[in-house]
Amino acid sequence: MNILIKNVRVVDFNKDEILDVYIENGVIKEVRTNINKDCKVVDGKGLVLLPSFVDMHCHFRDPGFTYKENILTGSLAAVKGGYTGVNLMGNTNPPCSNSNILEYVISKAKEVNLIDIHQTVTITRNMEGKDISHLDELRFPTRFISDDGRGVLRSKVMLDAMMKAKKMGITVISHAEDEEISKIDTRLSENIMTIRDISLAKFTGTPLHIAHVSTKESINEIIRAKEEGVNVTCEVTPHHIALYDNDYKVNPPIREKEDVDRLIYAIKNDYVDVIATDHAPHTREDKEKGAPGISGLETAFSVCYTYLVKNGHIDLKKLSRLMSKNPAKLMGFNKGQIDAGFDGDVILVDLNKKYRVDSKGFVSKGKNTPFDGMELFGEVVMTIKSGRIVYKRGDEDDNRQVI
């Protein structure tokens, strides 16, 4: 599909200027001023064109928990939030511990045909924390393994998994939690497992990505490891950046102000690689029973823009690096910047738009969010995937009918 976006402020990790962008056959063809083409034209005056976002950490609950979310509803939430690529965790039912489930998810994603979906495989078979032999049986490629939702308690199992991952050329995503210690202190639990997994990565040389970092101690350990040359990357979530002293149920918990301050310090000084949503939709009944998680795809940009850019911590170019370029690179996607040769995956945003979050209007099945009723800046107006408009502000009602 061919589309031309005219007179728009183009921002990515290394540019911020008024340009035209022409997408031909799904790929960015030209980025300059005064482009004229015989194709669909979108007037971007007054708006900002960003590379679409890529989420390193999502839960679409399919298979097994589709009453919470499915590939279609998750994809609709993604494009509304400006995402065209996501990485799904493996704690489904059954867990993604074999090629059949891996192929099922990828097949469903192609059927829905809204975003690019990558499916993570579990570190241990069925997330039981013991057996990693299923990794030898995979006949379908994956870039990541993770038991996200719980930590791998046995150090020898994690060591063996890292050594196998290194041979396979894939990255281990750590859910840094010792569940036995969590019953006593969640901060200590995260800190201990962060130190352990960094130590194992240092010993093996395996690429390690640490998910949803939330404590000042954990980010300090990551900073130290990076400065020592350990092959480690990390992510933080919008809710751990924006909130503190808040008892909304999420795992890891929302922390204290000094933790938020340290995470923002790490973002400003390039120690944080990625902002990831940890999109975890639940039903109202499951939340009332204590299920941890936030439905985050539809508010992620607004939260980050409001709390990081509007508050003066970073500029929009750095936010684009954290939400687009860096995660795209880690996931092997040809996205994340607005230059010729990259996928035609871009979004138009209205930075001046101030709105009040209304979770009832989410297209995700999960309406669970601590941001409900809060006022945020920055709204996605249009999402373009491979030159095709897959979301336009105001289309949510039509999408809900499809669901």
GROMACS .gro file of C-alpha atoms in nm:
model
  403
    1MET     CA    1   0.000   0.000   0.000
    2ASN     CA    2   0.118   0.352  -0.081
    3ILE     CA    3   0.053   0.651   0.142
    4LEU     CA    4   0.200   1.000   0.173
    5ILE     CA    5   0.203   1.194   0.500
    6LYS     CA    6   0.249   1.565   0.429
    7ASN     CA    7   0.368   1.865   0.630
    8VAL     CA    8   0.427   1.677   0.950
    9ARG     CA    9   0.675   1.714   1.234
   10VAL     CA   10   0.882   1.396   1.202
   11VAL     CA   11   1.048   1.275   1.523
   12ASP     CA   12   1.252   0.963   1.584
   13PHE     CA   13   1.570   0.892   1.781
   14ASN     CA   14   1.783   1.128   1.569
   15LYS     CA   15   1.557   1.382   1.397
   16ASP     CA   16   1.295   1.644   1.471
   17GLU     CA   17   1.188   1.847   1.167
   18ILE     CA   18   0.898   1.923   0.933
   19LEU     CA   19   0.903   1.673   0.644
   20ASP     CA   20   0.694   1.460   0.410
   21VAL     CA   21   0.706   1.080   0.437
   22TYR     CA   22   0.618   0.852   0.147
   23ILE     CA   23   0.550   0.481   0.208
   24GLU     CA   24   0.547   0.251  -0.096
   25ASN     CA   25   0.458  -0.119  -0.090
   26GLY     CA   26   0.473  -0.120   0.289
   27VAL     CA   27   0.822   0.031   0.315
   28ILE     CA   28   0.937   0.388   0.377
   29LYS     CA   29   1.058   0.510   0.038
   30GLU     CA   30   1.128   0.883   0.082
   31VAL     CA   31   1.167   1.123   0.374
   32ARG     CA   32   1.214   1.483   0.264
   33THR     CA   33   1.027   1.804   0.189
   34ASN     CA   34   0.794   1.864  -0.106
   35ILE     CA   35   0.706   1.507  -0.201
   36ASN     CA   36   0.416   1.473  -0.444
   37LYS     CA   37   0.269   1.134  -0.535
   38ASP     CA   38  -0.053   1.001  -0.685
   39CYS     CA   39  -0.167   0.803  -0.380
   40LYS     CA   40  -0.358   0.841  -0.056
   41VAL     CA   41  -0.245   1.161   0.119
   42VAL     CA   42  -0.270   1.233   0.492
   43ASP     CA   43  -0.225   1.593   0.608
   44GLY     CA   44  -0.010   1.582   0.920
   45LYS     CA   45  -0.005   1.955   0.991
   46GLY     CA   46  -0.015   2.022   1.364
   47LEU     CA   47   0.061   1.659   1.447
   48VAL     CA   48   0.379   1.461   1.514
   49LEU     CA   49   0.484   1.154   1.316
   50LEU     CA   50   0.670   0.895   1.525
   51PRO     CA   51   0.793   0.546   1.447
   52SER     CA   52   0.534   0.299   1.573
   53PHE     CA   53   0.602   0.155   1.916
   54VAL     CA   54   0.732  -0.195   1.986
   55ASP     CA   55   0.648  -0.370   2.312
   56MET     CA   56   0.902  -0.616   2.452
   57HIS     CA   57   0.661  -0.747   2.713
   58CYS     CA   58   0.292  -0.831   2.662
   59HIS     CA   59   0.030  -1.084   2.768
   60PHE     CA   60  -0.249  -1.159   2.520
   61ARG     CA   61  -0.375  -1.461   2.723
   62ASP     CA   62  -0.419  -1.685   2.419
   63PRO     CA   63  -0.443  -1.984   2.444
   64GLY     CA   64  -0.633  -2.068   2.759
   65PHE     CA   65  -0.735  -1.734   2.911
   66THR     CA   66  -0.918  -1.572   2.622
   67TYR     CA   67  -1.191  -1.444   2.853
   68LYS     CA   68  -0.921  -1.192   2.963
   69GLU     CA   69  -0.779  -1.115   2.615
   70ASN     CA   70  -0.717  -1.277   2.278
   71ILE     CA   71  -0.501  -1.213   1.975
   72LEU     CA   72  -0.765  -0.991   1.812
   73THR     CA   73  -0.851  -0.776   2.115
   74GLY     CA   74  -0.487  -0.748   2.214
   75SER     CA   75  -0.394  -0.641   1.862
   76LEU     CA   76  -0.673  -0.381   1.858
   77ALA     CA   77  -0.548  -0.242   2.190
   78ALA     CA   78  -0.196  -0.236   2.050
   79VAL     CA   79  -0.276  -0.033   1.739
   80LYS     CA   80  -0.490   0.208   1.940
   81GLY     CA   81  -0.187   0.264   2.160
   82GLY     CA   82   0.045   0.311   1.860
   83TYR     CA   83   0.209  -0.035   1.867
   84THR     CA   84   0.269  -0.247   1.558
   85GLY     CA   85   0.497  -0.507   1.715
   86VAL     CA   86   0.476  -0.698   2.043
   87ASN     CA   87   0.655  -0.978   2.225
   88LEU     CA   88   0.414  -1.213   2.404
   89MET     CA   89   0.504  -1.397   2.723
   90GLY     CA   90   0.457  -1.771   2.754
   91ASN     CA   91   0.245  -1.801   3.072
   92THR     CA   92  -0.065  -1.908   2.881
   93ASN     CA   93  -0.273  -2.222   2.940
   94PRO     CA   94  -0.106  -2.448   2.852
   95PRO     CA   95   0.222  -2.257   2.876
   96CYS     CA   96   0.411  -2.198   2.553
   97SER     CA   97   0.657  -2.482   2.600
   98ASN     CA   98   0.631  -2.644   2.258
   99SER     CA   99   0.624  -2.564   1.889
  100ASN     CA  100   0.252  -2.637   1.853
  101ILE     CA  101   0.157  -2.344   2.076
  102LEU     CA  102   0.424  -2.126   1.919
  103GLU     CA  103   0.287  -2.195   1.572
  104TYR     CA  104  -0.074  -2.150   1.692
  105VAL     CA  105  -0.004  -1.798   1.818
  106ILE     CA  106   0.189  -1.692   1.509
  107SER     CA  107  -0.084  -1.835   1.284
  108LYS     CA  108  -0.355  -1.644   1.476
  109ALA     CA  109  -0.149  -1.326   1.451
  110LYS     CA  110  -0.125  -1.363   1.073
  111GLU     CA  111  -0.498  -1.427   1.055
  112VAL     CA  112  -0.579  -1.111   1.249
  113ASN     CA  113  -0.317  -0.922   1.044
  114LEU     CA  114  -0.295  -0.604   1.247
  115ILE     CA  115   0.050  -0.617   1.409
  116ASP     CA  116   0.370  -0.822   1.410
  117ILE     CA  117   0.368  -1.069   1.699
  118HIS     CA  118   0.660  -1.260   1.845
  119GLN     CA  119   0.591  -1.541   2.092
  120THR     CA  120   0.832  -1.615   2.376
  121VAL     CA  121   0.892  -1.976   2.482
  122THR     CA  122   0.911  -2.073   2.848
  123ILE     CA  123   1.250  -2.135   3.006
  124THR     CA  124   1.127  -2.447   3.185
  125ARG     CA  125   0.873  -2.698   3.061
  126ASN     CA  126   0.524  -2.581   3.163
  127MET     CA  127   0.691  -2.322   3.387
  128GLU     CA  128   0.747  -2.587   3.653
  129GLY     CA  129   1.102  -2.468   3.720
  130LYS     CA  130   1.276  -2.800   3.661
  131ASP     CA  131   1.309  -2.931   3.305
  132ILE     CA  132   1.452  -2.744   3.004
  133SER     CA  133   1.462  -3.036   2.760
  134HIS     CA  134   1.169  -2.892   2.561
  135LEU     CA  135   1.409  -2.631   2.423
  136ASP     CA  136   1.579  -2.906   2.224
  137GLU     CA  137   1.247  -3.004   2.067
  138LEU     CA  138   1.158  -2.665   1.916
  139ARG     CA  139   1.106  -2.672   1.541
  140PHE     CA  140   0.990  -2.312   1.518
  141PRO     CA  141   1.223  -2.019   1.593
  142THR     CA  142   1.204  -1.787   1.891
  143ARG     CA  143   1.428  -1.500   1.999
  144PHE     CA  144   1.352  -1.518   2.371
  145ILE     CA  145   1.286  -1.761   2.653
  146SER     CA  146   1.123  -1.655   2.979
  147ASP     CA  147   0.917  -1.794   3.265
  148ASP     CA  148   0.766  -1.449   3.311
  149GLY     CA  149   0.507  -1.455   3.584
  150ARG     CA  150   0.746  -1.634   3.813
  151GLY     CA  151   1.119  -1.654   3.865
  152VAL     CA  152   1.327  -1.964   3.799
  153LEU     CA  153   1.407  -2.058   4.159
  154ARG     CA  154   1.676  -2.320   4.098
  155SER     CA  155   2.006  -2.155   4.014
  156LYS     CA  156   2.142  -2.465   3.840
  157VAL     CA  157   1.835  -2.479   3.615
  158MET     CA  158   1.880  -2.112   3.523
  159LEU     CA  159   2.252  -2.169   3.461
  160ASP     CA  160   2.177  -2.462   3.229
  161ALA     CA  161   1.910  -2.260   3.050
  162MET     CA  162   2.149  -1.971   2.993
  163MET     CA  163   2.415  -2.202   2.853
  164LYS     CA  164   2.161  -2.359   2.618
  165ALA     CA  165   2.028  -2.017   2.517
  166LYS     CA  166   2.378  -1.903   2.430
  167LYS     CA  167   2.423  -2.202   2.199
  168MET     CA  168   2.085  -2.133   2.040
  169GLY     CA  169   2.165  -1.765   1.992
  170ILE     CA  170   1.867  -1.640   2.193
  171THR     CA  171   1.814  -1.406   2.488
  172VAL     CA  172   1.692  -1.500   2.835
  173ILE     CA  173   1.428  -1.268   2.981
  174SER     CA  174   1.440  -1.270   3.359
  175HIS     CA  175   1.137  -1.228   3.580
  176ALA     CA  176   1.351  -1.140   3.881
  177GLU     CA  177   1.153  -1.281   4.171
  178ASP     CA  178   1.221  -1.538   4.436
  179GLU     CA  179   0.867  -1.642   4.529
  180GLU     CA  180   0.974  -1.780   4.866
  181ILE     CA  181   1.130  -1.446   4.959
  182SER     CA  182   0.835  -1.252   4.812
  183LYS     CA  183   0.620  -1.383   5.097
  184ILE     CA  184   0.854  -1.195   5.331
  185ASP     CA  185   0.966  -0.893   5.129
  186THR     CA  186   0.906  -0.825   4.758
  187ARG     CA  187   1.190  -0.577   4.734
  188LEU     CA  188   1.443  -0.824   4.868
  189SER     CA  189   1.298  -1.089   4.637
  190GLU     CA  190   1.356  -0.878   4.324
  191ASN     CA  191   1.699  -0.762   4.433
  192ILE     CA  192   1.831  -1.110   4.513
  193MET     CA  193   1.718  -1.257   4.181
  194THR     CA  194   1.850  -0.961   3.985
  195ILE     CA  195   2.195  -1.014   4.137
  196ARG     CA  196   2.181  -1.389   4.074
  197ASP     CA  197   2.075  -1.364   3.711
  198ILE     CA  198   2.333  -1.096   3.634
  199SER     CA  199   2.599  -1.318   3.793
  200LEU     CA  200   2.494  -1.613   3.578
  201ALA     CA  201   2.490  -1.397   3.265
  202LYS     CA  202   2.837  -1.272   3.347
  203PHE     CA  203   2.960  -1.629   3.396
  204THR     CA  204   2.802  -1.768   3.078
  205GLY     CA  205   2.819  -1.466   2.848
  206THR     CA  206   2.452  -1.520   2.760
  207PRO     CA  207   2.243  -1.217   2.657
  208LEU     CA  208   2.015  -1.134   2.951
  209HIS     CA  209   1.715  -0.901   2.948
  210ILE     CA  210   1.571  -0.809   3.288
  211ALA     CA  211   1.198  -0.741   3.281
  212HIS     CA  212   0.996  -0.478   3.469
  213VAL     CA  213   1.276  -0.341   3.691
  214SER     CA  214   1.116  -0.162   3.984
  215THR     CA  215   1.362  -0.110   4.272
  216LYS     CA  216   1.650   0.134   4.311
  217GLU     CA  217   1.874  -0.153   4.422
  218SER     CA  218   1.800  -0.362   4.113
  219ILE     CA  219   1.863  -0.077   3.871
  220ASN     CA  220   2.188  -0.001   4.054
  221GLU     CA  221   2.299  -0.363   4.001
  222ILE     CA  222   2.213  -0.335   3.632
  223ILE     CA  223   2.407  -0.010   3.601
  224ARG     CA  224   2.708  -0.173   3.764
  225ALA     CA  225   2.681  -0.476   3.534
  226LYS     CA  226   2.656  -0.260   3.223
  227GLU     CA  227   2.962  -0.062   3.327
  228GLU     CA  228   3.149  -0.393   3.372
  229GLY     CA  229   3.054  -0.500   3.021
  230VAL     CA  230   2.802  -0.770   3.109
  231ASN     CA  231   2.568  -0.848   2.817
  232VAL     CA  232   2.254  -0.726   2.996
  233THR     CA  233   1.962  -0.509   2.890
  234CYS     CA  234   1.658  -0.404   3.090
  235GLU     CA  235   1.311  -0.259   3.071
  236VAL     CA  236   1.094  -0.045   3.295
  237THR     CA  237   0.717  -0.002   3.274
  238PRO     CA  238   0.511   0.316   3.248
  239HIS     CA  239   0.342   0.243   3.580
  240HIS     CA  240   0.673   0.201   3.765
  241ILE     CA  241   0.788   0.535   3.620
  242ALA     CA  242   0.472   0.732   3.695
  243LEU     CA  243   0.339   0.592   4.022
  244TYR     CA  244   0.466   0.547   4.376
  245ASP     CA  245   0.316   0.471   4.717
  246ASN     CA  246   0.021   0.316   4.534
  247ASP     CA  247  -0.132  -0.015   4.638
  248TYR     CA  248  -0.275  -0.109   4.297
  249LYS     CA  249  -0.202  -0.480   4.260
  250VAL     CA  250   0.079  -0.549   4.013
  251ASN     CA  251   0.387  -0.773   4.010
  252PRO     CA  252   0.643  -0.641   4.088
  253PRO     CA  253   0.461  -0.393   4.313
  254ILE     CA  254   0.451  -0.020   4.258
  255ARG     CA  255   0.737   0.108   4.473
  256GLU     CA  256   0.837   0.429   4.651
  257LYS     CA  257   0.933   0.773   4.523
  258GLU     CA  258   1.306   0.713   4.563
  259ASP     CA  259   1.272   0.406   4.340
  260VAL     CA  260   1.093   0.609   4.074
  261ASP     CA  261   1.360   0.880   4.098
  262ARG     CA  262   1.635   0.623   4.046
  263LEU     CA  263   1.458   0.464   3.749
  264ILE     CA  264   1.422   0.807   3.587
  265TYR     CA  265   1.791   0.877   3.656
  266ALA     CA  266   1.874   0.552   3.476
  267ILE     CA  267   1.651   0.648   3.183
  268LYS     CA  268   1.811   0.991   3.153
  269ASN     CA  269   2.160   0.841   3.158
  270ASP     CA  270   2.092   0.563   2.903
  271TYR     CA  271   2.105   0.268   3.142
  272VAL     CA  272   1.746   0.168   3.064
  273ASP     CA  273   1.712   0.013   2.718
  274VAL     CA  274   1.338  -0.020   2.677
  275ILE     CA  275   1.005   0.098   2.812
  276ALA     CA  276   0.771  -0.203   2.800
  277THR     CA  277   0.408  -0.215   2.909
  278ASP     CA  278   0.381  -0.558   3.074
  279HIS     CA  279   0.025  -0.540   2.938
  280ALA     CA  280  -0.162  -0.783   3.165
  281PRO     CA  281  -0.540  -0.769   3.112
  282HIS     CA  282  -0.774  -0.923   3.370
  283THR     CA  283  -1.147  -0.938   3.428
  284ARG     CA  284  -1.297  -0.732   3.707
  285GLU     CA  285  -1.366  -1.052   3.900
  286ASP     CA  286  -1.005  -1.169   3.873
  287LYS     CA  287  -0.877  -0.829   3.988
  288GLU     CA  288  -1.111  -0.840   4.286
  289LYS     CA  289  -0.958  -1.177   4.374
  290GLY     CA  290  -0.611  -1.021   4.371
  291ALA     CA  291  -0.479  -1.094   4.021
  292PRO     CA  292  -0.178  -0.867   3.959
  293GLY     CA  293  -0.154  -0.669   3.639
  294ILE     CA  294  -0.235  -0.358   3.436
  295SER     CA  295  -0.395  -0.325   3.094
  296GLY     CA  296  -0.132  -0.088   2.963
  297LEU     CA  297  -0.108  -0.075   2.585
  298GLU     CA  298  -0.365   0.199   2.532
  299THR     CA  299  -0.219   0.444   2.785
  300ALA     CA  300   0.157   0.371   2.767
  301PHE     CA  301   0.257   0.656   2.537
  302SER     CA  302   0.043   0.914   2.713
  303VAL     CA  303   0.177   0.812   3.054
  304CYS     CA  304   0.539   0.824   2.937
  305TYR     CA  305   0.496   1.149   2.745
  306THR     CA  306   0.323   1.315   3.040
  307TYR     CA  307   0.557   1.196   3.315
  308LEU     CA  308   0.889   1.190   3.128
  309VAL     CA  309   0.871   1.449   2.849
  310LYS     CA  310   0.619   1.703   2.981
  311ASN     CA  311   0.795   1.692   3.319
  312GLY     CA  312   1.126   1.773   3.152
  313HIS     CA  313   1.321   1.454   3.222
  314ILE     CA  314   1.387   1.357   2.858
  315ASP     CA  315   1.294   1.480   2.512
  316LEU     CA  316   1.064   1.315   2.260
  317LYS     CA  317   1.359   1.178   2.061
  318LYS     CA  318   1.481   0.980   2.361
  319LEU     CA  319   1.130   0.854   2.431
  320SER     CA  320   1.114   0.731   2.071
  321ARG     CA  321   1.443   0.549   2.121
  322LEU     CA  322   1.305   0.375   2.432
  323MET     CA  323   0.966   0.283   2.287
  324SER     CA  324   1.057   0.221   1.922
  325LYS     CA  325   1.418   0.195   1.809
  326ASN     CA  326   1.569  -0.004   2.097
  327PRO     CA  327   1.294  -0.265   2.136
  328ALA     CA  328   1.273  -0.308   1.757
  329LYS     CA  329   1.647  -0.376   1.748
  330LEU     CA  330   1.629  -0.627   2.033
  331MET     CA  331   1.341  -0.807   1.863
  332GLY     CA  332   1.496  -0.805   1.516
  333PHE     CA  333   1.220  -0.594   1.361
  334ASN     CA  334   1.294  -0.357   1.073
  335LYS     CA  335   1.111  -0.077   1.253
  336GLY     CA  336   1.179   0.199   1.499
  337GLN     CA  337   1.302   0.483   1.280
  338ILE     CA  338   1.168   0.695   0.997
  339ASP     CA  339   1.418   0.645   0.717
  340ALA     CA  340   1.409   0.492   0.370
  341GLY     CA  341   1.422   0.114   0.379
  342PHE     CA  342   1.248   0.068   0.713
  343ASP     CA  343   0.899  -0.077   0.751
  344GLY     CA  344   0.622   0.174   0.687
  345ASP     CA  345   0.509   0.152   1.050
  346VAL     CA  346   0.444   0.502   1.183
  347ILE     CA  347   0.195   0.683   1.403
  348LEU     CA  348   0.045   1.030   1.413
  349VAL     CA  349   0.009   1.177   1.761
  350ASP     CA  350  -0.149   1.492   1.899
  351LEU     CA  351   0.087   1.612   2.171
  352ASN     CA  352  -0.141   1.897   2.274
  353LYS     CA  353  -0.437   1.670   2.337
  354LYS     CA  354  -0.522   1.646   2.707
  355TYR     CA  355  -0.768   1.376   2.797
  356ARG     CA  356  -0.905   1.190   3.096
  357VAL     CA  357  -0.847   0.814   3.098
  358ASP     CA  358  -1.172   0.619   3.085
  359SER     CA  359  -1.107   0.248   3.111
  360LYS     CA  360  -1.460   0.170   2.995
  361GLY     CA  361  -1.349   0.293   2.654
  362PHE     CA  362  -1.056   0.051   2.629
  363VAL     CA  363  -1.075  -0.185   2.332
  364SER     CA  364  -0.878  -0.441   2.532
  365LYS     CA  365  -1.095  -0.684   2.723
  366GLY     CA  366  -0.895  -0.579   3.030
  367LYS     CA  367  -1.023  -0.258   3.185
  368ASN     CA  368  -0.782  -0.288   3.479
  369THR     CA  369  -0.573   0.028   3.522
  370PRO     CA  370  -0.464   0.257   3.806
  371PHE     CA  371  -0.472   0.549   3.559
  372ASP     CA  372  -0.851   0.545   3.529
  373GLY     CA  373  -0.976   0.903   3.571
  374MET     CA  374  -0.630   1.061   3.545
  375GLU     CA  375  -0.557   1.341   3.299
  376LEU     CA  376  -0.277   1.273   3.050
  377PHE     CA  377  -0.121   1.450   2.752
  378GLY     CA  378  -0.057   1.304   2.408
  379GLU     CA  379  -0.299   1.090   2.210
  380VAL     CA  380  -0.248   0.856   1.917
  381VAL     CA  381  -0.450   0.985   1.621
  382MET     CA  382  -0.355   0.725   1.360
  383THR     CA  383  -0.151   0.405   1.340
  384ILE     CA  384  -0.010   0.296   1.004
  385LYS     CA  385   0.123  -0.058   0.960
  386SER     CA  386   0.318  -0.132   0.640
  387GLY     CA  387   0.151   0.167   0.477
  388ARG     CA  388  -0.198   0.055   0.579
  389ILE     CA  389  -0.409   0.254   0.825
  390VAL     CA  390  -0.494   0.006   1.100
  391TYR     CA  391  -0.625   0.255   1.356
  392LYS     CA  392  -0.779   0.600   1.334
  393ARG     CA  393  -0.905   0.792   1.634
  394GLY     CA  394  -1.281   0.746   1.655
  395ASP     CA  395  -1.277   0.391   1.516
  396GLU     CA  396  -1.300   0.222   1.856
  397ASP     CA  397  -1.677   0.173   1.839
  398ASP     CA  398  -1.645  -0.007   1.506
  399ASN     CA  399  -1.368  -0.226   1.650
  400ARG     CA  400  -1.584  -0.314   1.949
  401GLN     CA  401  -1.852  -0.445   1.714
  402VAL     CA  402  -1.592  -0.672   1.552
  403ILE     CA  403  -1.496  -0.815   1.893
   0.00000   0.00000   0.00000
